[in-house]
mmCIF file of C-alpha atoms (C1' of nucleotides) in Angstrom:
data_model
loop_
_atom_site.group_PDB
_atom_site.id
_atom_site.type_symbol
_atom_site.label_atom_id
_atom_site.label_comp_id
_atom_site.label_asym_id
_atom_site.label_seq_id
_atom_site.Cartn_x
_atom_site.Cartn_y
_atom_site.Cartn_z
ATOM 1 C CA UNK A 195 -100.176 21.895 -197.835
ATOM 2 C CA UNK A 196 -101.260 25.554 -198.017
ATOM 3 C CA UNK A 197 -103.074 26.241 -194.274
ATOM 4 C CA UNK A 198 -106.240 28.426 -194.827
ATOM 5 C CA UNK A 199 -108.185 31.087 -192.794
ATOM 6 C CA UNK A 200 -110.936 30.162 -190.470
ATOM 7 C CA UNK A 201 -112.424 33.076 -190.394
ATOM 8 C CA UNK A 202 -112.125 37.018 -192.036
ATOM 9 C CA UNK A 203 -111.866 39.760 -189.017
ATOM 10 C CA UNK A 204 -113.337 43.095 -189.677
ATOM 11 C CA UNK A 205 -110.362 44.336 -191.825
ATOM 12 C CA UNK A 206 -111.009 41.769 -194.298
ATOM 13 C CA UNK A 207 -107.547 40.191 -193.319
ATOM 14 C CA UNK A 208 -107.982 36.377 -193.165
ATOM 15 C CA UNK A 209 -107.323 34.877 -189.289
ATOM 16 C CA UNK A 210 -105.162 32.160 -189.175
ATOM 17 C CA UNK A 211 -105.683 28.956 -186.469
ATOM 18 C CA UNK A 212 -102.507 28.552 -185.844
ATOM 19 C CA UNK A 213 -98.556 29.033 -186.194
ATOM 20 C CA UNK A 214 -96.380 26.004 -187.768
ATOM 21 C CA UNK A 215 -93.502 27.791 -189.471
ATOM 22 C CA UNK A 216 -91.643 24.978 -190.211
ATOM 23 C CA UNK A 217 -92.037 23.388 -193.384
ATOM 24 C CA UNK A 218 -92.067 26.695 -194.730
ATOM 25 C CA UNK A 219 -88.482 27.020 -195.382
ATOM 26 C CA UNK A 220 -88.940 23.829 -198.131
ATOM 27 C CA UNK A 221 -91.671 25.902 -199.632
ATOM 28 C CA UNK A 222 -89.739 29.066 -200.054
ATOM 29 C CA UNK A 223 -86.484 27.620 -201.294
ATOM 30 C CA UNK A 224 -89.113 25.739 -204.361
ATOM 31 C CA UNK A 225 -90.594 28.670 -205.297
ATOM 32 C CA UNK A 226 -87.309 30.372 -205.014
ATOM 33 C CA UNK A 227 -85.860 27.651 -207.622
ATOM 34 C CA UNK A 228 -88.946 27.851 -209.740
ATOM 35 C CA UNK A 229 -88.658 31.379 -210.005
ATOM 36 C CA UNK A 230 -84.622 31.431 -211.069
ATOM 37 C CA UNK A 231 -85.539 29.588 -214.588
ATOM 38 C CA UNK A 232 -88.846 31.056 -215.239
ATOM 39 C CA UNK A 233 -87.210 34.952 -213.937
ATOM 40 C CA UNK A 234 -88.504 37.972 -216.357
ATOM 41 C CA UNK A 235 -91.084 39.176 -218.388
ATOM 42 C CA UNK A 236 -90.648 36.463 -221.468
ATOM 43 C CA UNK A 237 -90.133 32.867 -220.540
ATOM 44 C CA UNK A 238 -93.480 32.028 -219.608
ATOM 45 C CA UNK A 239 -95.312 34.102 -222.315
ATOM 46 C CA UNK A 240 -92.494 32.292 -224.575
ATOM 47 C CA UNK A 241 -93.786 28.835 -223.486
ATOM 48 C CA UNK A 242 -97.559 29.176 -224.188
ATOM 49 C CA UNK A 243 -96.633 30.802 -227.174
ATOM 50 C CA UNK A 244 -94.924 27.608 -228.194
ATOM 51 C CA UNK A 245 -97.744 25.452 -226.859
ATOM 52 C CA UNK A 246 -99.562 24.673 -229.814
ATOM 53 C CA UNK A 247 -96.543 23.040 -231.539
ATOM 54 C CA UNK A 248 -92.484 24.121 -233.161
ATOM 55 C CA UNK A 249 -92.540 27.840 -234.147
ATOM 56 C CA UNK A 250 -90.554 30.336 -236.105
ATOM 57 C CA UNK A 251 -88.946 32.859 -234.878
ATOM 58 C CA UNK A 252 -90.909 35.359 -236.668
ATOM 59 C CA UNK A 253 -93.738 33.816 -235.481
ATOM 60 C CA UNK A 254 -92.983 33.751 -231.842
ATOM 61 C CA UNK A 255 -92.184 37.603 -232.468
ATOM 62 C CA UNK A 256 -95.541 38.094 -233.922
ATOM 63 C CA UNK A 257 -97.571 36.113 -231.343
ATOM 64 C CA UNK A 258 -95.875 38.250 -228.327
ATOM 65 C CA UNK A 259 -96.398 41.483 -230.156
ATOM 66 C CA UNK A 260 -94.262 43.437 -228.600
ATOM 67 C CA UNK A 261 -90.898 41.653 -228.083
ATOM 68 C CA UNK A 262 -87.115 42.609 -230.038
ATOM 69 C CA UNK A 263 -85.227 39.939 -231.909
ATOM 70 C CA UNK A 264 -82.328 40.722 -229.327
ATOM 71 C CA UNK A 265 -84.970 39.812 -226.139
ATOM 72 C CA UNK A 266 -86.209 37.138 -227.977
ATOM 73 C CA UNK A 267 -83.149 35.728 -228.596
ATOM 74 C CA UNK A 268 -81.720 35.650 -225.915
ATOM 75 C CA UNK A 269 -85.182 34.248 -224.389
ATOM 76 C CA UNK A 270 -85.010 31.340 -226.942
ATOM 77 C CA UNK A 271 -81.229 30.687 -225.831
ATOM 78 C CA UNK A 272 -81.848 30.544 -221.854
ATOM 79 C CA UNK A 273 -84.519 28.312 -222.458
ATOM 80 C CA UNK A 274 -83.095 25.784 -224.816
ATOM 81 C CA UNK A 275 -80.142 25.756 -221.860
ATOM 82 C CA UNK A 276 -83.044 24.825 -219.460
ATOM 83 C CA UNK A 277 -83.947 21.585 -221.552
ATOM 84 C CA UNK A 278 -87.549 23.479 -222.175
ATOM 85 C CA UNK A 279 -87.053 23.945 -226.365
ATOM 86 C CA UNK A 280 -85.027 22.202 -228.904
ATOM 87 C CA UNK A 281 -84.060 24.351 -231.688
ATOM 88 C CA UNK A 282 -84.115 23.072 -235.450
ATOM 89 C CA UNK A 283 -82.525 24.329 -238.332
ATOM 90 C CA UNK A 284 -83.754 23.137 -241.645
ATOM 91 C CA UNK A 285 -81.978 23.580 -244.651
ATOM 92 C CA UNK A 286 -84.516 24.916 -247.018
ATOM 93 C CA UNK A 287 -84.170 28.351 -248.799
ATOM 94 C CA UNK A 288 -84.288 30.692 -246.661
ATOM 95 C CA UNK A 289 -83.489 28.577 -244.005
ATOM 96 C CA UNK A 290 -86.007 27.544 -241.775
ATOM 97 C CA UNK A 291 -85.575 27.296 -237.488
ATOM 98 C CA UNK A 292 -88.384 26.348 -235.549
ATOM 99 C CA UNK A 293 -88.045 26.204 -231.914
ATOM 100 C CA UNK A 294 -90.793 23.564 -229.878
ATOM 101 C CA UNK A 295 -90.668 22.569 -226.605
ATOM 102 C CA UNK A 296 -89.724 19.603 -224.920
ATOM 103 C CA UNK A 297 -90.978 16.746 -222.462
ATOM 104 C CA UNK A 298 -89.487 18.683 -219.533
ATOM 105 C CA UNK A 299 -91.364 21.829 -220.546
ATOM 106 C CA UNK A 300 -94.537 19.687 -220.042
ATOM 107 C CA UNK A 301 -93.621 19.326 -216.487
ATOM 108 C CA UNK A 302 -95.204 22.919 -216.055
ATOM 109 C CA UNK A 303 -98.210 22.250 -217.962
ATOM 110 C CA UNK A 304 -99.889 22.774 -214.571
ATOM 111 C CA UNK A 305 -98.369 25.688 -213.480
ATOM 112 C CA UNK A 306 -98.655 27.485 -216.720
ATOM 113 C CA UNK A 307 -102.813 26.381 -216.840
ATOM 114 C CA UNK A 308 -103.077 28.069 -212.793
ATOM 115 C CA UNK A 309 -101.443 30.596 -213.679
ATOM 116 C CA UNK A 310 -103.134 31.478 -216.442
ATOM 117 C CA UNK A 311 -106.405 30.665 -215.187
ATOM 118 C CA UNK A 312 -105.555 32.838 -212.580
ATOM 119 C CA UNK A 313 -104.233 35.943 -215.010
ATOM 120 C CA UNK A 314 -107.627 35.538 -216.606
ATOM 121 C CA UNK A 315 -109.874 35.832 -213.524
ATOM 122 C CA UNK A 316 -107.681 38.610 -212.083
ATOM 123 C CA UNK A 317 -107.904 40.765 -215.033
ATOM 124 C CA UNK A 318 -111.759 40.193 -214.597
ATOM 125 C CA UNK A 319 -111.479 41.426 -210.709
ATOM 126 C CA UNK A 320 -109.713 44.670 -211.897
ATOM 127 C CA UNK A 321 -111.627 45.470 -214.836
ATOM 128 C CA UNK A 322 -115.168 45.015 -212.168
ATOM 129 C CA UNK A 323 -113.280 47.010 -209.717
ATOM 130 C CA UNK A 324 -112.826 50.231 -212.196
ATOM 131 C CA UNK A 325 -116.223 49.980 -213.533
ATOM 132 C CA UNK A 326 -117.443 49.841 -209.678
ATOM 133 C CA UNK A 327 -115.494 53.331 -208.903
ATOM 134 C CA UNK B 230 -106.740 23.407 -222.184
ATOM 135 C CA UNK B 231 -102.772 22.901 -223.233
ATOM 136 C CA UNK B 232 -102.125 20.823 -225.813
ATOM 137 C CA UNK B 233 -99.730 17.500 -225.684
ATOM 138 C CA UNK B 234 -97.378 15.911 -227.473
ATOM 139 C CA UNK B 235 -97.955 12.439 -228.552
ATOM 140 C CA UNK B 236 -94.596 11.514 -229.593
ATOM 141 C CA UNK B 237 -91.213 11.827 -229.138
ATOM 142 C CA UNK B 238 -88.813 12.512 -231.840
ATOM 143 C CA UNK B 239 -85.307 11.283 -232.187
ATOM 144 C CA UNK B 240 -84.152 14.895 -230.736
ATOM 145 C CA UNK B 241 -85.952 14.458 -228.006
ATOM 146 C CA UNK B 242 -88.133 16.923 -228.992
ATOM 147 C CA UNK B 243 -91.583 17.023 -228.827
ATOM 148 C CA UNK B 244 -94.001 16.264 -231.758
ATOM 149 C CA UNK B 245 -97.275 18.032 -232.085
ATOM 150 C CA UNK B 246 -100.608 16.871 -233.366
ATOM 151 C CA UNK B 247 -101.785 19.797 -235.383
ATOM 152 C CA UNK B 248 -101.558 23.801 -235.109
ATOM 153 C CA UNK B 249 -104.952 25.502 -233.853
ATOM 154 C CA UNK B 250 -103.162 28.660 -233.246
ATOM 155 C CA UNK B 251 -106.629 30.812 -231.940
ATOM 156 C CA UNK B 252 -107.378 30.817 -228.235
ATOM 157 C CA UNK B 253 -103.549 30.968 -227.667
ATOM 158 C CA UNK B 254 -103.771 34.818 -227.231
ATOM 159 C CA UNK B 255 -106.034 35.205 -224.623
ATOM 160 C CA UNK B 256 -103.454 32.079 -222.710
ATOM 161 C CA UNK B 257 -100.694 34.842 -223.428
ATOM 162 C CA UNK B 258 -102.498 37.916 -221.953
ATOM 163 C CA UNK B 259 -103.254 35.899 -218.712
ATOM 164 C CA UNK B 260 -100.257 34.921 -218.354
ATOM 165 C CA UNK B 261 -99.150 38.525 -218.554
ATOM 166 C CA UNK B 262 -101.542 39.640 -216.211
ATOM 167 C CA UNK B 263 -100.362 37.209 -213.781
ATOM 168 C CA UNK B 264 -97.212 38.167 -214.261
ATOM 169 C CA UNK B 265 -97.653 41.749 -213.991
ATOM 170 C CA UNK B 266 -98.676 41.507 -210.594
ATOM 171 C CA UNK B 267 -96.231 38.732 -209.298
ATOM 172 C CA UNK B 268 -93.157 40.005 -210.854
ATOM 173 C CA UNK B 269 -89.426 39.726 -209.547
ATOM 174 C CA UNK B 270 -87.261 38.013 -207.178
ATOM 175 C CA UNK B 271 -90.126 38.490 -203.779
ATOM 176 C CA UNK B 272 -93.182 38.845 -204.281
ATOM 177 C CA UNK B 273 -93.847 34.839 -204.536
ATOM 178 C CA UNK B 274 -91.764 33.777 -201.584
ATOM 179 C CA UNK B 275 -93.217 36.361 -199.173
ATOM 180 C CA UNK B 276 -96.723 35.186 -199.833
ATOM 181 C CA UNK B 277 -95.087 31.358 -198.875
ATOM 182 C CA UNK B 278 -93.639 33.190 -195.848
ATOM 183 C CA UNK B 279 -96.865 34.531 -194.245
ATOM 184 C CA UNK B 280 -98.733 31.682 -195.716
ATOM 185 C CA UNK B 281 -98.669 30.284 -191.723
ATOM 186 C CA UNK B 282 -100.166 33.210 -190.655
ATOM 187 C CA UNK B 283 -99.600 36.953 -189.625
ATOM 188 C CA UNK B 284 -95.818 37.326 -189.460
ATOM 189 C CA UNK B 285 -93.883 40.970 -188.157
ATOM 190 C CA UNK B 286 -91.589 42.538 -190.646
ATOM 191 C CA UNK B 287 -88.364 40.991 -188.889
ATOM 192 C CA UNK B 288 -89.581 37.878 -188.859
ATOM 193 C CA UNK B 289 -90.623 38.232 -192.769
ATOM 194 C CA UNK B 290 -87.349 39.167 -193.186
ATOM 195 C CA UNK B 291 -85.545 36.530 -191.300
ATOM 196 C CA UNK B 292 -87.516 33.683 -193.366
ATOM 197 C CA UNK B 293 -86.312 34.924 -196.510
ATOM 198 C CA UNK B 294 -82.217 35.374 -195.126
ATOM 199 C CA UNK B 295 -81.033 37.680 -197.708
ATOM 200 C CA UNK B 296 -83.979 40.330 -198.106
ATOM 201 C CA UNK B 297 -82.814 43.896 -197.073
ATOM 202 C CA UNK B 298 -85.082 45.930 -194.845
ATOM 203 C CA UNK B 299 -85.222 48.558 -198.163
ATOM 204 C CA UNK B 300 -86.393 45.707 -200.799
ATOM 205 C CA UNK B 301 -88.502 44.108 -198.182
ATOM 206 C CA UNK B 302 -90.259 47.442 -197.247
ATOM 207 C CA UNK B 303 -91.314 48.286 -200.983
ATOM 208 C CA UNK B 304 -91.931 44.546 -201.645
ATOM 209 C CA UNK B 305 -95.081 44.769 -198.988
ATOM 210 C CA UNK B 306 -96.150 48.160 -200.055
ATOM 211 C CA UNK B 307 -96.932 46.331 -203.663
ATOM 212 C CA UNK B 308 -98.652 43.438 -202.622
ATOM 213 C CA UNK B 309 -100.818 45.899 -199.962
ATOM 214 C CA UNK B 310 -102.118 47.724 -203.111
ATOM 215 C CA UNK B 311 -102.637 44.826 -204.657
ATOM 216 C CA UNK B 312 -104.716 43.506 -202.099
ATOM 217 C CA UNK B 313 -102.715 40.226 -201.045
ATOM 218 C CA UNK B 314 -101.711 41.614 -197.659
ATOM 219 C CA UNK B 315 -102.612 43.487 -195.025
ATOM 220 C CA UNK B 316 -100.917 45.385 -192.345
ATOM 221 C CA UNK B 317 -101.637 45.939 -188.784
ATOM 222 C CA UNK B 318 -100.085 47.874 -186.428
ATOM 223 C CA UNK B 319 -100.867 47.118 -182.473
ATOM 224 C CA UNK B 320 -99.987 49.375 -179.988
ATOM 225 C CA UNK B 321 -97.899 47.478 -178.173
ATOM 226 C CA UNK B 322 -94.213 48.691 -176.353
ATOM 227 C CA UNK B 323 -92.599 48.583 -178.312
ATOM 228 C CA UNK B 324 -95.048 49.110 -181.461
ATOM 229 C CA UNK B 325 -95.893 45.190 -183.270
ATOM 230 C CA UNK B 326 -96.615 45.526 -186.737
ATOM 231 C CA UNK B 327 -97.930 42.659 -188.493
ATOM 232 C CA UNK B 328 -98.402 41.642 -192.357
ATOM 233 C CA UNK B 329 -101.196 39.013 -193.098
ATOM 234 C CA UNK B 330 -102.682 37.557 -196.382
ATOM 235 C CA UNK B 331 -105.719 38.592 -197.458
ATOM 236 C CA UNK B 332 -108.780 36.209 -198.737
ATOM 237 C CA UNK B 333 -107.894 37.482 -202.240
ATOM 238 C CA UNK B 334 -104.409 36.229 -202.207
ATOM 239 C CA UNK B 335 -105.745 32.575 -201.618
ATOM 240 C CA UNK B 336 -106.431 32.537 -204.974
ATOM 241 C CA UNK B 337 -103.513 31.989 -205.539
ATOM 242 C CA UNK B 338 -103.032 28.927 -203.193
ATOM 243 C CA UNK B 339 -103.043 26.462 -206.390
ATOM 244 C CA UNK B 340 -100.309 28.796 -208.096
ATOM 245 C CA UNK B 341 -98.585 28.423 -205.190
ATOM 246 C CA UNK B 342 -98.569 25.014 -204.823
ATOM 247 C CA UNK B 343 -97.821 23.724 -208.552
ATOM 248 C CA UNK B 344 -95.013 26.433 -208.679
ATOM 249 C CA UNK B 345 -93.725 25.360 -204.978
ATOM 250 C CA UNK B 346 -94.060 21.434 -206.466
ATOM 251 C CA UNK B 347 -92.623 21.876 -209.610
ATOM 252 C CA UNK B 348 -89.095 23.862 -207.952
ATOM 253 C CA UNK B 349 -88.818 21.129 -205.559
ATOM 254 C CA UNK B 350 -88.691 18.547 -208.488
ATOM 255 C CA UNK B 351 -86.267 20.862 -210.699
ATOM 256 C CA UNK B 352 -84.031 21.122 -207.818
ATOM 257 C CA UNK B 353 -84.013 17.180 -207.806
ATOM 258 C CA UNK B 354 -83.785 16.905 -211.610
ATOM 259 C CA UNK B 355 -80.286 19.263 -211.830
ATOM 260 C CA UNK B 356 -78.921 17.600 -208.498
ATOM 261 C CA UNK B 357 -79.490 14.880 -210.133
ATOM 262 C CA UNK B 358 -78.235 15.473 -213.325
ATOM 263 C CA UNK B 359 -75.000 17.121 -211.731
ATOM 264 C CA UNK B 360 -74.126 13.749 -210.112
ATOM 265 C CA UNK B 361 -74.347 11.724 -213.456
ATOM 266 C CA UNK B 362 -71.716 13.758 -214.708
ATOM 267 C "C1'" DG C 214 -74.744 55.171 -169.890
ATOM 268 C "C1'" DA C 215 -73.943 51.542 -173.512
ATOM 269 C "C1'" DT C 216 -76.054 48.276 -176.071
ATOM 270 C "C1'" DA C 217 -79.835 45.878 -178.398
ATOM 271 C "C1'" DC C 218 -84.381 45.193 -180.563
ATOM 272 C "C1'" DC C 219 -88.191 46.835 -183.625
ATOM 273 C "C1'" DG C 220 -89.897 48.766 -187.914
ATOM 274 C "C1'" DG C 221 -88.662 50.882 -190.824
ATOM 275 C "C1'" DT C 222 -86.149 55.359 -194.118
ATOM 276 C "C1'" DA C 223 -82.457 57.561 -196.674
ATOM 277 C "C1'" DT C 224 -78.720 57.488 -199.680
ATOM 278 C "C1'" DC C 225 -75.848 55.547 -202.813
ATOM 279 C "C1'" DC C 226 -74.461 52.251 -206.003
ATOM 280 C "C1'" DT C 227 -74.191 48.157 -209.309
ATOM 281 C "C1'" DT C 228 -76.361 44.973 -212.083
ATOM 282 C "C1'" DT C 229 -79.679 43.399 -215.016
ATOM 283 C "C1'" DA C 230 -83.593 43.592 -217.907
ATOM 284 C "C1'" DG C 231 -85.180 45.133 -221.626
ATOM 285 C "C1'" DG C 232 -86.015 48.443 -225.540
ATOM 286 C "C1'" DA C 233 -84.556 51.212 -229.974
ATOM 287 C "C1'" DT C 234 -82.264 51.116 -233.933
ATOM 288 C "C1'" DA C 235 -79.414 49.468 -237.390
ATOM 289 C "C1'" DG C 236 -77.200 46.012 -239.908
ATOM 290 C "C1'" DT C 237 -75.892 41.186 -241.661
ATOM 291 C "C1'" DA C 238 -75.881 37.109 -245.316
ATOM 292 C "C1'" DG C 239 -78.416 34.640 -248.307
ATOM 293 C "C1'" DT C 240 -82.144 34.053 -251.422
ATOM 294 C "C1'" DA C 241 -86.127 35.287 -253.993
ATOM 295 C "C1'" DT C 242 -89.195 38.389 -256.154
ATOM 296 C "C1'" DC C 243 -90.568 42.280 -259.063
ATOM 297 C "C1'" DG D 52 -80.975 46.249 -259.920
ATOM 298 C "C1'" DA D 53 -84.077 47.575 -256.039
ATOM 299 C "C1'" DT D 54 -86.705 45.647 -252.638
ATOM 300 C "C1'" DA D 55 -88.256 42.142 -249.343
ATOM 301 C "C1'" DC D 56 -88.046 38.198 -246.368
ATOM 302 C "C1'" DT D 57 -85.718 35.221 -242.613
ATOM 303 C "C1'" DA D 58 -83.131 34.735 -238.574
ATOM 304 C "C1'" DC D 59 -80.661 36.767 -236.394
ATOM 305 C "C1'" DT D 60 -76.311 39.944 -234.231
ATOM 306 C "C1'" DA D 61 -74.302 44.417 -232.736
ATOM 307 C "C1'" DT D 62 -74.390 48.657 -230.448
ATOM 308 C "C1'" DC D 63 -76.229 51.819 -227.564
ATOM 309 C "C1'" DC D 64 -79.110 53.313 -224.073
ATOM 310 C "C1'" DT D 65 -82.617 53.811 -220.153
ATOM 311 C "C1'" DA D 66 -85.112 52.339 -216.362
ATOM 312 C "C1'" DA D 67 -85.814 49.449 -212.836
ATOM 313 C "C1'" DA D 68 -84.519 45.978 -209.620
ATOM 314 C "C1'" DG D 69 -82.088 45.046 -206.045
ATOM 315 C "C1'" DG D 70 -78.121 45.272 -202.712
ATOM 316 C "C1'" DA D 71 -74.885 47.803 -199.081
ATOM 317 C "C1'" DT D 72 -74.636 50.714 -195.586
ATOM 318 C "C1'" DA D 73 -76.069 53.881 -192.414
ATOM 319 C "C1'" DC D 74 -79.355 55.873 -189.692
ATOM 320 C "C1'" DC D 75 -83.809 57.138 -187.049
ATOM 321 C "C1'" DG D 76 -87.019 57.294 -182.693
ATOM 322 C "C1'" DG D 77 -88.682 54.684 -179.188
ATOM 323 C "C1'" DT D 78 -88.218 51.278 -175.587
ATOM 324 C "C1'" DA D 79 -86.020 47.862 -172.810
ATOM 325 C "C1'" DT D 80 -82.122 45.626 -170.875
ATOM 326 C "C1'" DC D 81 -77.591 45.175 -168.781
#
DNA sequence: GATACCGGTATCCTTTAGGATAGTAGTATC
DNA sequence: GATACTACTATCCTAAAGGATACCGGTATC
């Protein structure tokens, strides 16, 4: 479990009850994993983008705006090795590939929602912190 | 909310319901945003590492192993602006510095924990799949 | 006087991420 | 026959991340 202050001090730095630094190695070495598939800019954009069902590439372009066929290859490639997308080639004309993601991917269903929840509400915090200046 | 699969298909891939492609941009921006902030190889793991309270730069450093004194340095200079951390100095002999999390960066407790949660059970999923083979 | 600890900086370097641009094969459309 | 679309690949390049190593002033310790 994540300890929590007690209190805030005058510096509005939160004070801390007490000092059990062991189980803290277990929690760095997870998020440490976590972080070596979901590394860079793309992947989790990538994922959402995918969330609402098997996508084209062109569409996965379009829906991240800003992203090169190269980058979003390569993307599409690390995460089909990571079991998180399954990519389908149908044989119509032009061909057709969608890319969708798996069960696994599902496993971060809760990380992705925090984390965008949490995007959300800290884009809010800036945006009231400029208009405050 | 993310959507789910309801089936799975002979790929093992998952099978959508429908496409309600809409509120799916504003789940990429926050992701972004999120993102933006907690980018790279650190910035994650040093919030676990002071998550048991203040901790001094050497000891910061000696929780993560393999963080140089140059990396580390910038790394808390970031999430100071950002308002996750804050540093003390004491006048002590010789001079105690110490970093501390903020109230602002327990927002991200929840974060924290899915992402610490979900890289302990990857680590068990590939050294588990490693043995099958 | 030599060595060690603390909290960093300074300098240099390699690696990687990621972007820009162009091009490909195959089909279909005008 | 020119152009356009799809799903990429190829080449080149820049910027940033991150690592290696050395060093600094100050104090304390042996």
């Amino acid at each position: 479990m994540l300890r929590r202050a007690t209190e805030i001090d005058e510096d509005g730095a939160a004070v801390w009850p007490q000092h059990t630094a062991e189980a803290c190695g277990i929690a760095i070495a997870g998020v440490r994993d976590a972080l070596y598939v979901l590394n860079g800019k793309w992947k989790l954009p990538l994922i959402v983008a995918m969330t609402n069902g098997p996508q084209r590439f062109k569409d996965i372009q379009r829906a991240l705006g800003d992203i090169t066929p190269k980058v979003l290859s390569k993307e599409l490639k690390e995460l089909e090795l990571n079991e998180f997308v399954v990519r389908k080639v149908y044989s119509t004309t032009p061909v057709t590939v969608t890319y969708q993601l798996t069960p696994y991917s599902q496993t971060l269903d809760k990380v992705m929602q925090e984390l965008r929840d949490w995007g959300v509400k800290h884009r809010q915090r800036i945006v009231a912190s400029r208009k405050a200046r």
